[in-house]
mmCIF file of C-alpha atoms and ligand atoms in Angstrom:
data_model
loop_
_atom_site.group_PDB
_atom_site.id
_atom_site.type_symbol
_atom_site.label_atom_id
_atom_site.label_comp_id
_atom_site.label_asym_id
_atom_site.label_seq_id
_atom_site.Cartn_x
_atom_site.Cartn_y
_atom_site.Cartn_z
ATOM 1 C CA MET A 10 0.000 0.000 0.000
ATOM 2 C CA ALA A 11 1.290 3.445 -0.909
ATOM 3 C CA LYS A 12 2.544 5.487 2.015
ATOM 4 C CA MET A 13 2.414 9.207 2.760
ATOM 5 C CA ARG A 14 4.192 11.360 5.325
ATOM 6 C CA ALA A 15 2.639 14.035 7.507
ATOM 7 C CA MET A 16 3.483 16.310 10.419
ATOM 8 C CA VAL A 17 0.784 15.388 12.928
ATOM 9 C CA LEU A 18 -0.530 17.310 15.941
ATOM 10 C CA ASP A 19 -1.618 14.829 18.646
ATOM 11 C CA LYS A 20 -2.406 17.398 21.310
ATOM 12 C CA PRO A 21 -2.422 21.225 21.272
ATOM 13 C CA GLY A 22 0.637 22.695 22.935
ATOM 14 C CA THR A 23 2.915 19.848 21.817
ATOM 15 C CA PRO A 24 5.237 19.761 18.798
ATOM 16 C CA LEU A 25 4.103 18.189 15.533
ATOM 17 C CA VAL A 26 5.427 14.674 14.946
ATOM 18 C CA MET A 27 6.450 13.188 11.576
ATOM 19 C CA ARG A 28 4.447 10.044 10.808
ATOM 20 C CA GLU A 29 4.081 7.651 7.940
ATOM 21 C CA MET A 30 0.632 6.360 7.075
ATOM 22 C CA ALA A 31 -1.330 4.835 4.227
ATOM 23 C CA VAL A 32 -2.363 7.208 1.449
ATOM 24 C CA PRO A 33 -6.142 7.604 1.805
ATOM 25 C CA ALA A 34 -8.489 6.924 -1.090
ATOM 26 C CA PRO A 35 -10.810 9.759 -2.125
ATOM 27 C CA GLY A 36 -14.491 9.200 -1.373
ATOM 28 C CA GLU A 37 -17.399 10.337 -3.493
ATOM 29 C CA GLY A 38 -16.958 13.970 -4.544
ATOM 30 C CA GLU A 39 -13.406 14.098 -3.202
ATOM 31 C CA ILE A 40 -9.971 14.314 -4.754
ATOM 32 C CA LEU A 41 -6.658 12.996 -3.513
ATOM 33 C CA VAL A 42 -3.939 15.586 -4.038
ATOM 34 C CA LYS A 43 -0.179 15.389 -3.885
ATOM 35 C CA VAL A 44 1.002 18.476 -2.016
ATOM 36 C CA ALA A 45 3.580 20.635 -3.805
ATOM 37 C CA ALA A 46 3.706 23.415 -1.187
ATOM 38 C CA CYS A 47 1.685 24.395 1.874
ATOM 39 C CA GLY A 48 1.827 27.809 3.490
ATOM 40 C CA VAL A 49 1.914 28.267 7.256
ATOM 41 C CA CYS A 50 -0.840 30.606 8.415
ATOM 42 C CA ARG A 51 -1.338 32.245 11.798
ATOM 43 C CA THR A 52 -4.485 30.133 12.107
ATOM 44 C CA ASP A 53 -2.278 27.016 12.062
ATOM 45 C CA LEU A 54 -0.460 28.519 15.013
ATOM 46 C CA HIS A 55 -3.770 29.049 16.810
ATOM 47 C CA VAL A 56 -4.649 25.367 16.172
ATOM 48 C CA VAL A 57 -1.254 24.085 17.347
ATOM 49 C CA ASP A 58 -1.170 26.371 20.397
ATOM 50 C CA GLY A 59 -4.747 25.496 21.402
ATOM 51 C CA ASP A 60 -6.271 28.976 20.956
ATOM 52 C CA LEU A 61 -8.846 27.317 18.676
ATOM 53 C CA THR A 62 -10.442 24.740 20.871
ATOM 54 C CA GLU A 63 -12.284 22.276 18.639
ATOM 55 C CA PRO A 64 -9.789 20.603 16.304
ATOM 56 C CA LYS A 65 -10.186 17.033 15.131
ATOM 57 C CA LEU A 66 -7.382 15.193 16.949
ATOM 58 C CA PRO A 67 -4.953 14.042 15.902
ATOM 59 C CA ILE A 68 -4.927 16.630 13.116
ATOM 60 C CA ILE A 69 -2.709 17.469 10.168
ATOM 61 C CA ALA A 70 -2.792 21.292 9.966
ATOM 62 C CA GLY A 71 -2.219 23.426 6.883
ATOM 63 C CA HIS A 72 -4.764 25.114 4.609
ATOM 64 C CA GLU A 73 -2.754 27.001 2.014
ATOM 65 C CA ILE A 74 -2.236 24.011 -0.230
ATOM 66 C CA VAL A 75 -0.841 24.080 -3.748
ATOM 67 C CA SER A 76 -1.063 20.558 -5.084
ATOM 68 C CA ARG A 77 -1.538 18.213 -8.031
ATOM 69 C CA VAL A 78 -4.591 16.012 -8.461
ATOM 70 C CA ALA A 79 -3.466 12.419 -7.802
ATOM 71 C CA ALA A 80 -6.803 10.548 -7.833
ATOM 72 C CA LEU A 81 -10.445 11.401 -8.458
ATOM 73 C CA GLY A 82 -13.253 10.045 -6.284
ATOM 74 C CA ALA A 83 -16.565 8.905 -7.725
ATOM 75 C CA GLY A 84 -18.653 11.628 -9.307
ATOM 76 C CA VAL A 85 -15.897 14.241 -9.553
ATOM 77 C CA SER A 86 -15.834 16.198 -12.781
ATOM 78 C CA GLY A 87 -14.007 19.322 -13.856
ATOM 79 C CA PHE A 88 -10.558 18.225 -12.660
ATOM 80 C CA GLU A 89 -7.914 16.192 -14.432
ATOM 81 C CA LEU A 90 -5.184 13.989 -13.029
ATOM 82 C CA GLY A 91 -2.007 16.059 -12.634
ATOM 83 C CA GLU A 92 -3.854 19.394 -12.720
ATOM 84 C CA ARG A 93 -2.581 22.019 -10.290
ATOM 85 C CA VAL A 94 -5.211 22.919 -7.697
ATOM 86 C CA GLY A 95 -5.464 25.021 -4.559
ATOM 87 C CA VAL A 96 -7.087 23.758 -1.365
ATOM 88 C CA PRO A 97 -8.172 26.541 1.030
ATOM 89 C CA TRP A 98 -9.384 26.823 4.638
ATOM 90 C CA LEU A 99 -13.058 26.439 3.694
ATOM 91 C CA GLY A 100 -13.134 22.679 3.197
ATOM 92 C CA ALA A 101 -16.894 22.249 2.754
ATOM 93 C CA THR A 102 -20.225 23.736 3.790
ATOM 94 C CA CYS A 103 -23.640 22.197 4.378
ATOM 95 C CA GLY A 104 -25.389 23.968 1.502
ATOM 96 C CA VAL A 105 -28.737 24.091 3.305
ATOM 97 C CA CYS A 106 -28.400 26.370 6.351
ATOM 98 C CA LEU A 107 -29.632 29.971 6.415
ATOM 99 C CA TYR A 108 -26.137 31.255 5.616
ATOM 100 C CA CYS A 109 -25.403 28.842 2.784
ATOM 101 C CA ARG A 110 -28.750 29.676 1.210
ATOM 102 C CA SER A 111 -28.127 33.428 1.373
ATOM 103 C CA GLY A 112 -24.681 33.619 -0.257
ATOM 104 C CA ARG A 113 -22.828 33.638 3.055
ATOM 105 C CA GLU A 114 -21.291 30.171 3.069
ATOM 106 C CA ASN A 115 -18.367 31.603 5.038
ATOM 107 C CA LEU A 116 -20.749 31.652 8.032
ATOM 108 C CA CYS A 117 -22.144 28.114 7.470
ATOM 109 C CA ASP A 118 -23.534 26.441 10.593
ATOM 110 C CA HIS A 119 -21.882 23.108 9.759
ATOM 111 C CA PRO A 120 -18.648 23.870 7.964
ATOM 112 C CA ILE A 121 -15.558 21.737 7.501
ATOM 113 C CA PHE A 122 -12.233 23.507 7.758
ATOM 114 C CA THR A 123 -9.071 22.210 6.149
ATOM 115 C CA GLY A 124 -6.338 21.577 8.680
ATOM 116 C CA TYR A 125 -8.706 22.034 11.625
ATOM 117 C CA THR A 126 -11.732 19.752 11.369
ATOM 118 C CA ARG A 127 -10.292 17.784 8.431
ATOM 119 C CA ASP A 128 -6.668 16.885 7.731
ATOM 120 C CA GLY A 129 -4.768 19.471 5.734
ATOM 121 C CA GLY A 130 -1.548 20.072 3.893
ATOM 122 C CA PHE A 131 1.379 19.637 6.299
ATOM 123 C CA ALA A 132 1.813 16.340 4.471
ATOM 124 C CA THR A 133 2.785 14.773 1.171
ATOM 125 C CA HIS A 134 -0.880 14.015 0.333
ATOM 126 C CA THR A 135 -4.329 15.051 1.457
ATOM 127 C CA ILE A 136 -7.990 14.606 0.588
ATOM 128 C CA ALA A 137 -10.248 17.522 -0.341
ATOM 129 C CA ASP A 138 -13.856 18.088 -1.381
ATOM 130 C CA ALA A 139 -13.514 18.861 -5.076
ATOM 131 C CA ARG A 140 -16.257 21.500 -4.998
ATOM 132 C CA TYR A 141 -14.148 23.708 -2.700
ATOM 133 C CA CYS A 142 -10.847 23.425 -4.614
ATOM 134 C CA PHE A 143 -9.654 25.881 -7.234
ATOM 135 C CA PRO A 144 -7.765 25.324 -10.471
ATOM 136 C CA LEU A 145 -4.524 27.323 -10.267
ATOM 137 C CA GLY A 146 -3.233 27.098 -13.829
ATOM 138 C CA GLU A 147 0.461 26.724 -14.507
ATOM 139 C CA ALA A 148 1.750 30.279 -14.098
ATOM 140 C CA GLY A 149 3.773 31.021 -11.001
ATOM 141 C CA ASP A 150 5.853 29.105 -8.488
ATOM 142 C CA ASP A 151 4.113 26.598 -6.162
ATOM 143 C CA ALA A 152 5.608 28.022 -2.962
ATOM 144 C CA GLU A 153 4.949 31.639 -3.927
ATOM 145 C CA ILE A 154 1.306 30.914 -4.714
ATOM 146 C CA ALA A 155 0.647 28.963 -1.480
ATOM 147 C CA PRO A 156 0.103 32.070 0.711
ATOM 148 C CA TRP A 157 -2.561 33.256 -1.712
ATOM 149 C CA LEU A 158 -4.795 30.394 -0.530
ATOM 150 C CA CYS A 159 -5.489 31.955 2.874
ATOM 151 C CA ALA A 160 -3.422 35.070 3.545
ATOM 152 C CA GLY A 161 -4.471 36.282 0.112
ATOM 153 C CA LEU A 162 -8.125 35.188 0.260
ATOM 154 C CA ILE A 163 -8.869 36.344 3.805
ATOM 155 C CA GLY A 164 -6.875 39.505 3.139
ATOM 156 C CA TRP A 165 -9.013 40.101 0.055
ATOM 157 C CA ARG A 166 -12.282 39.564 1.939
ATOM 158 C CA SER A 167 -11.099 41.956 4.683
ATOM 159 C CA TYR A 168 -10.087 44.513 2.085
ATOM 160 C CA ARG A 169 -13.462 44.251 0.327
ATOM 161 C CA MET A 170 -15.110 45.164 3.649
ATOM 162 C CA THR A 171 -13.254 48.484 3.634
ATOM 163 C CA GLY A 172 -15.244 49.599 0.575
ATOM 164 C CA ASP A 173 -13.637 52.324 -1.490
ATOM 165 C CA ALA A 174 -11.298 53.583 1.236
ATOM 166 C CA GLU A 175 -8.578 55.755 -0.304
ATOM 167 C CA THR A 176 -6.465 55.816 2.828
ATOM 168 C CA LEU A 177 -6.164 52.395 4.398
ATOM 169 C CA GLY A 178 -4.336 51.414 7.582
ATOM 170 C CA ILE A 179 -3.009 47.863 7.965
ATOM 171 C CA TYR A 180 -2.076 46.722 11.468
ATOM 172 C CA GLY A 181 0.309 43.760 11.518
ATOM 173 C CA PHE A 182 2.434 43.487 8.410
ATOM 174 C CA GLY A 183 2.682 39.716 7.949
ATOM 175 C CA ALA A 184 1.664 37.343 5.182
ATOM 176 C CA ALA A 185 -1.845 38.702 4.538
ATOM 177 C CA ALA A 186 -0.801 42.360 4.726
ATOM 178 C CA HIS A 187 2.148 42.004 2.390
ATOM 179 C CA ILE A 188 -0.082 40.463 -0.303
ATOM 180 C CA LEU A 189 -2.937 42.875 0.221
ATOM 181 C CA ALA A 190 -0.698 45.948 0.190
ATOM 182 C CA GLN A 191 0.367 45.033 -3.352
ATOM 183 C CA VAL A 192 -3.231 44.711 -4.575
ATOM 184 C CA ALA A 193 -4.384 47.869 -2.796
ATOM 185 C CA SER A 194 -1.546 50.067 -3.991
ATOM 186 C CA TRP A 195 -2.029 48.691 -7.530
ATOM 187 C CA GLN A 196 -5.622 49.940 -7.200
ATOM 188 C CA GLY A 197 -4.363 53.366 -6.175
ATOM 189 C CA ARG A 198 -5.103 53.201 -2.439
ATOM 190 C CA ARG A 199 -2.710 54.845 0.008
ATOM 191 C CA ILE A 200 -1.478 52.245 2.487
ATOM 192 C CA TYR A 201 -0.386 53.099 6.025
ATOM 193 C CA ALA A 202 1.413 50.133 7.602
ATOM 194 C CA PHE A 203 1.548 49.657 11.363
ATOM 195 C CA THR A 204 4.044 47.163 12.788
ATOM 196 C CA ARG A 205 5.350 46.199 16.204
ATOM 197 C CA LYS A 206 6.958 49.225 17.819
ATOM 198 C CA GLY A 207 10.516 49.682 16.555
ATOM 199 C CA ASP A 208 10.311 46.907 13.923
ATOM 200 C CA GLU A 209 12.218 48.857 11.308
ATOM 201 C CA ALA A 210 12.764 45.832 9.068
ATOM 202 C CA ALA A 211 8.993 45.260 8.784
ATOM 203 C CA GLN A 212 8.428 48.979 8.182
ATOM 204 C CA ALA A 213 11.010 49.050 5.398
ATOM 205 C CA PHE A 214 9.417 45.890 3.939
ATOM 206 C CA ALA A 215 6.000 47.599 3.952
ATOM 207 C CA ARG A 216 7.397 50.667 2.187
ATOM 208 C CA SER A 217 9.045 48.446 -0.426
ATOM 209 C CA LEU A 218 5.605 46.978 -1.217
ATOM 210 C CA GLY A 219 3.955 50.336 -1.777
ATOM 211 C CA ALA A 220 3.027 51.657 1.686
ATOM 212 C CA VAL A 221 3.205 55.469 1.688
ATOM 213 C CA TRP A 222 3.897 55.463 5.421
ATOM 214 C CA ALA A 223 5.027 52.855 7.939
ATOM 215 C CA GLY A 224 5.385 53.173 11.674
ATOM 216 C CA GLY A 225 4.762 51.538 15.019
ATOM 217 C CA SER A 226 1.214 50.638 16.058
ATOM 218 C CA ASP A 227 1.609 53.094 18.956
ATOM 219 C CA GLU A 228 2.018 55.961 16.481
ATOM 220 C CA ALA A 229 -0.694 58.115 14.919
ATOM 221 C CA PRO A 230 -0.642 58.173 11.116
ATOM 222 C CA PRO A 231 0.111 61.556 9.494
ATOM 223 C CA GLU A 232 -3.501 61.805 8.272
ATOM 224 C CA LEU A 233 -6.760 60.259 9.443
ATOM 225 C CA LEU A 234 -7.664 57.055 7.575
ATOM 226 C CA ASP A 235 -10.831 56.035 5.746
ATOM 227 C CA ALA A 236 -10.560 52.485 7.071
ATOM 228 C CA ALA A 237 -8.205 50.072 8.794
ATOM 229 C CA ILE A 238 -7.663 46.314 8.793
ATOM 230 C CA ILE A 239 -6.188 44.552 11.814
ATOM 231 C CA PHE A 240 -4.325 41.317 11.013
ATOM 232 C CA ALA A 241 -2.289 41.123 14.225
ATOM 233 C CA PRO A 242 -4.045 39.045 16.939
ATOM 234 C CA VAL A 243 -3.829 41.914 19.408
ATOM 235 C CA GLY A 244 -7.076 43.294 20.849
ATOM 236 C CA ALA A 245 -5.428 46.533 21.997
ATOM 237 C CA LEU A 246 -5.121 47.476 18.325
ATOM 238 C CA VAL A 247 -8.914 47.912 18.043
ATOM 239 C CA PRO A 248 -9.053 51.164 20.044
ATOM 240 C CA ALA A 249 -5.760 52.251 18.433
ATOM 241 C CA ALA A 250 -7.258 51.792 14.963
ATOM 242 C CA LEU A 251 -10.529 53.494 15.943
ATOM 243 C CA LYS A 252 -8.530 56.558 16.934
ATOM 244 C CA ALA A 253 -6.795 56.513 13.538
ATOM 245 C CA VAL A 254 -9.951 56.434 11.366
ATOM 246 C CA LYS A 255 -12.131 59.330 10.251
ATOM 247 C CA LYS A 256 -15.795 59.852 11.039
ATOM 248 C CA GLY A 257 -17.728 57.017 9.413
ATOM 249 C CA GLY A 258 -14.532 54.957 9.212
ATOM 250 C CA ARG A 259 -14.488 51.204 9.547
ATOM 251 C CA VAL A 260 -12.095 48.935 11.427
ATOM 252 C CA VAL A 261 -12.035 45.356 10.099
ATOM 253 C CA CYS A 262 -10.576 42.560 12.244
ATOM 254 C CA GLY A 263 -9.202 39.951 9.828
ATOM 255 C CA GLY A 264 -7.982 37.246 12.208
ATOM 256 C CA ILE A 265 -9.754 34.196 13.621
ATOM 257 C CA HIS A 266 -8.481 34.790 17.151
ATOM 258 C CA MET A 267 -7.541 37.928 19.042
ATOM 259 C CA SER A 268 -6.574 38.762 22.614
ATOM 260 C CA ASP A 269 -9.254 40.607 24.599
ATOM 261 C CA ILE A 270 -10.101 44.104 23.463
ATOM 262 C CA PRO A 271 -9.506 46.601 26.273
ATOM 263 C CA SER A 272 -12.388 48.908 27.181
ATOM 264 C CA PHE A 273 -12.331 52.252 25.431
ATOM 265 C CA PRO A 274 -14.260 55.532 25.578
ATOM 266 C CA TYR A 275 -17.406 55.651 23.456
ATOM 267 C CA SER A 276 -16.128 58.872 21.892
ATOM 268 C CA ILE A 277 -13.688 56.974 19.651
ATOM 269 C CA LEU A 278 -16.513 54.828 18.251
ATOM 270 C CA TRP A 279 -19.030 57.668 17.977
ATOM 271 C CA GLU A 280 -19.622 59.505 14.701
ATOM 272 C CA GLU A 281 -20.575 56.291 12.951
ATOM 273 C CA ARG A 282 -17.256 54.535 13.180
ATOM 274 C CA GLN A 283 -17.664 50.766 12.929
ATOM 275 C CA VAL A 284 -15.817 47.700 14.140
ATOM 276 C CA MET A 285 -16.406 44.363 12.417
ATOM 277 C CA SER A 286 -14.769 40.995 11.925
ATOM 278 C CA VAL A 287 -14.242 38.843 8.874
ATOM 279 C CA ALA A 288 -14.763 35.099 9.166
ATOM 280 C CA ASN A 289 -13.496 32.489 6.710
ATOM 281 C CA LEU A 290 -14.054 32.953 2.981
ATOM 282 C CA THR A 291 -16.577 32.170 0.310
ATOM 283 C CA ARG A 292 -15.712 30.476 -2.961
ATOM 284 C CA ALA A 293 -16.710 33.721 -4.677
ATOM 285 C CA ASP A 294 -14.002 35.573 -2.719
ATOM 286 C CA ALA A 295 -11.492 33.031 -3.962
ATOM 287 C CA HIS A 296 -12.502 33.318 -7.597
ATOM 288 C CA GLU A 297 -12.270 37.121 -7.409
ATOM 289 C CA PHE A 298 -8.890 37.140 -5.713
ATOM 290 C CA LEU A 299 -7.344 34.447 -7.915
ATOM 291 C CA GLU A 300 -8.330 36.523 -10.923
ATOM 292 C CA ILE A 301 -7.050 39.858 -9.628
ATOM 293 C CA ALA A 302 -3.796 38.739 -7.960
ATOM 294 C CA PRO A 303 -1.913 37.920 -11.188
ATOM 295 C CA LYS A 304 -3.196 41.146 -12.805
ATOM 296 C CA ALA A 305 -1.929 43.145 -9.829
ATOM 297 C CA GLY A 306 1.429 41.372 -10.152
ATOM 298 C CA VAL A 307 1.238 40.052 -6.594
ATOM 299 C CA HIS A 308 4.491 38.478 -5.562
ATOM 300 C CA ALA A 309 4.528 36.725 -2.206
ATOM 301 C CA GLU A 310 7.781 36.833 -0.268
ATOM 302 C CA VAL A 311 8.270 33.321 1.100
ATOM 303 C CA THR A 312 10.686 31.400 3.282
ATOM 304 C CA ARG A 313 10.765 27.710 2.372
ATOM 305 C CA TYR A 314 11.098 24.968 4.965
ATOM 306 C CA PRO A 315 11.225 21.215 4.365
ATOM 307 C CA LEU A 316 8.060 19.548 5.687
ATOM 308 C CA GLU A 317 10.121 17.986 8.515
ATOM 309 C CA GLN A 318 10.818 21.510 9.808
ATOM 310 C CA ALA A 319 7.178 22.487 10.324
ATOM 311 C CA ASN A 320 7.833 23.113 14.024
ATOM 312 C CA GLU A 321 10.663 25.528 13.196
ATOM 313 C CA ALA A 322 8.410 27.363 10.723
ATOM 314 C CA LEU A 323 5.672 27.675 13.360
ATOM 315 C CA SER A 324 8.191 28.993 15.923
ATOM 316 C CA ASP A 325 9.530 31.556 13.490
ATOM 317 C CA LEU A 326 5.984 32.764 12.808
ATOM 318 C CA ARG A 327 5.098 32.813 16.524
ATOM 319 C CA ASP A 328 8.201 34.832 17.374
ATOM 320 C CA GLY A 329 7.852 37.321 14.514
ATOM 321 C CA ARG A 330 11.075 36.233 12.812
ATOM 322 C CA LEU A 331 9.520 35.960 9.344
ATOM 323 C CA GLN A 332 9.212 38.499 6.590
ATOM 324 C CA GLY A 333 6.280 37.531 4.375
ATOM 325 C CA ALA A 334 5.140 33.907 4.646
ATOM 326 C CA ALA A 335 6.525 30.525 5.642
ATOM 327 C CA VAL A 336 5.898 27.658 3.220
ATOM 328 C CA LEU A 337 6.457 23.939 3.797
ATOM 329 C CA ILE A 338 7.799 21.835 0.923
ATOM 330 C CA PRO A 339 7.182 18.094 1.242
HETATM 331 ZN ZN1 ZN B 427 -24.362 25.851 5.717
HETATM 332 ZN ZN1 ZN B 428 -5.226 30.803 7.225
#
């Protein structure tokens, strides 16, 4: 029987362990894919660290999967063996709940999430529901496209929520921000990048990707902003961002987990400022982003790690040692 390798999480708070196991066969509607590259997202860190409390265990994390179709389950059409496909965080939805029926499948009551409630891409192979996978074509490098599958898609959904903001603040300049900044500046928006205090390398990186200003998250931007997106998992940034936006401005929280938001005076929310969160993605978000990213010339800055070094990649992300995105290569 054919074997695969995977970095497995047995219990949150413990390191991933390399295991060998049988390659699974795809069920009805599923495809087996051979992983070419899998990005490491902050959400993976939240799964591994136990901030997200309902993983399937043991679990193979990873939901920014660039892969090749290796086998088709019964009833799958529209994909060919060897075709390059992307597998994102949204693994499947129920199709019948209130949210699925109203074009909001990102809020589905009974979703399946890749690398959280179903095994993901920190492996040589994985299984995916074909209806939630995307053809990726042949242009572009596997590793450089991997971060598009979550950092790009969630970043895009967050960005869409900021409407036609001309001045846009981005708090936390990691994988999602560095992709989004390229799209937004290509569309003529003025990007203000906020990083950890004193992180001059990240600020220079932001400027190199089109930010007109970069500074610490404790600083006020030189002009008030139309909107802001918070990617860093730091609740204290919510009042900071509210103070930085104009009347009627919107603050979008793009992460799945955030530390508690400290109390703040009503005056910084008043005048129709808004705070909202973005959860998951819809397939429509993915189709939009995958069309616009190549046009905008998005180039993801990646650091490659062999699959065996998944723990090192997670540590580097946790400790802020990465510029851009970490990608595992099996
Ligand atoms: Zn549903
Ligand atoms: Zn993610």
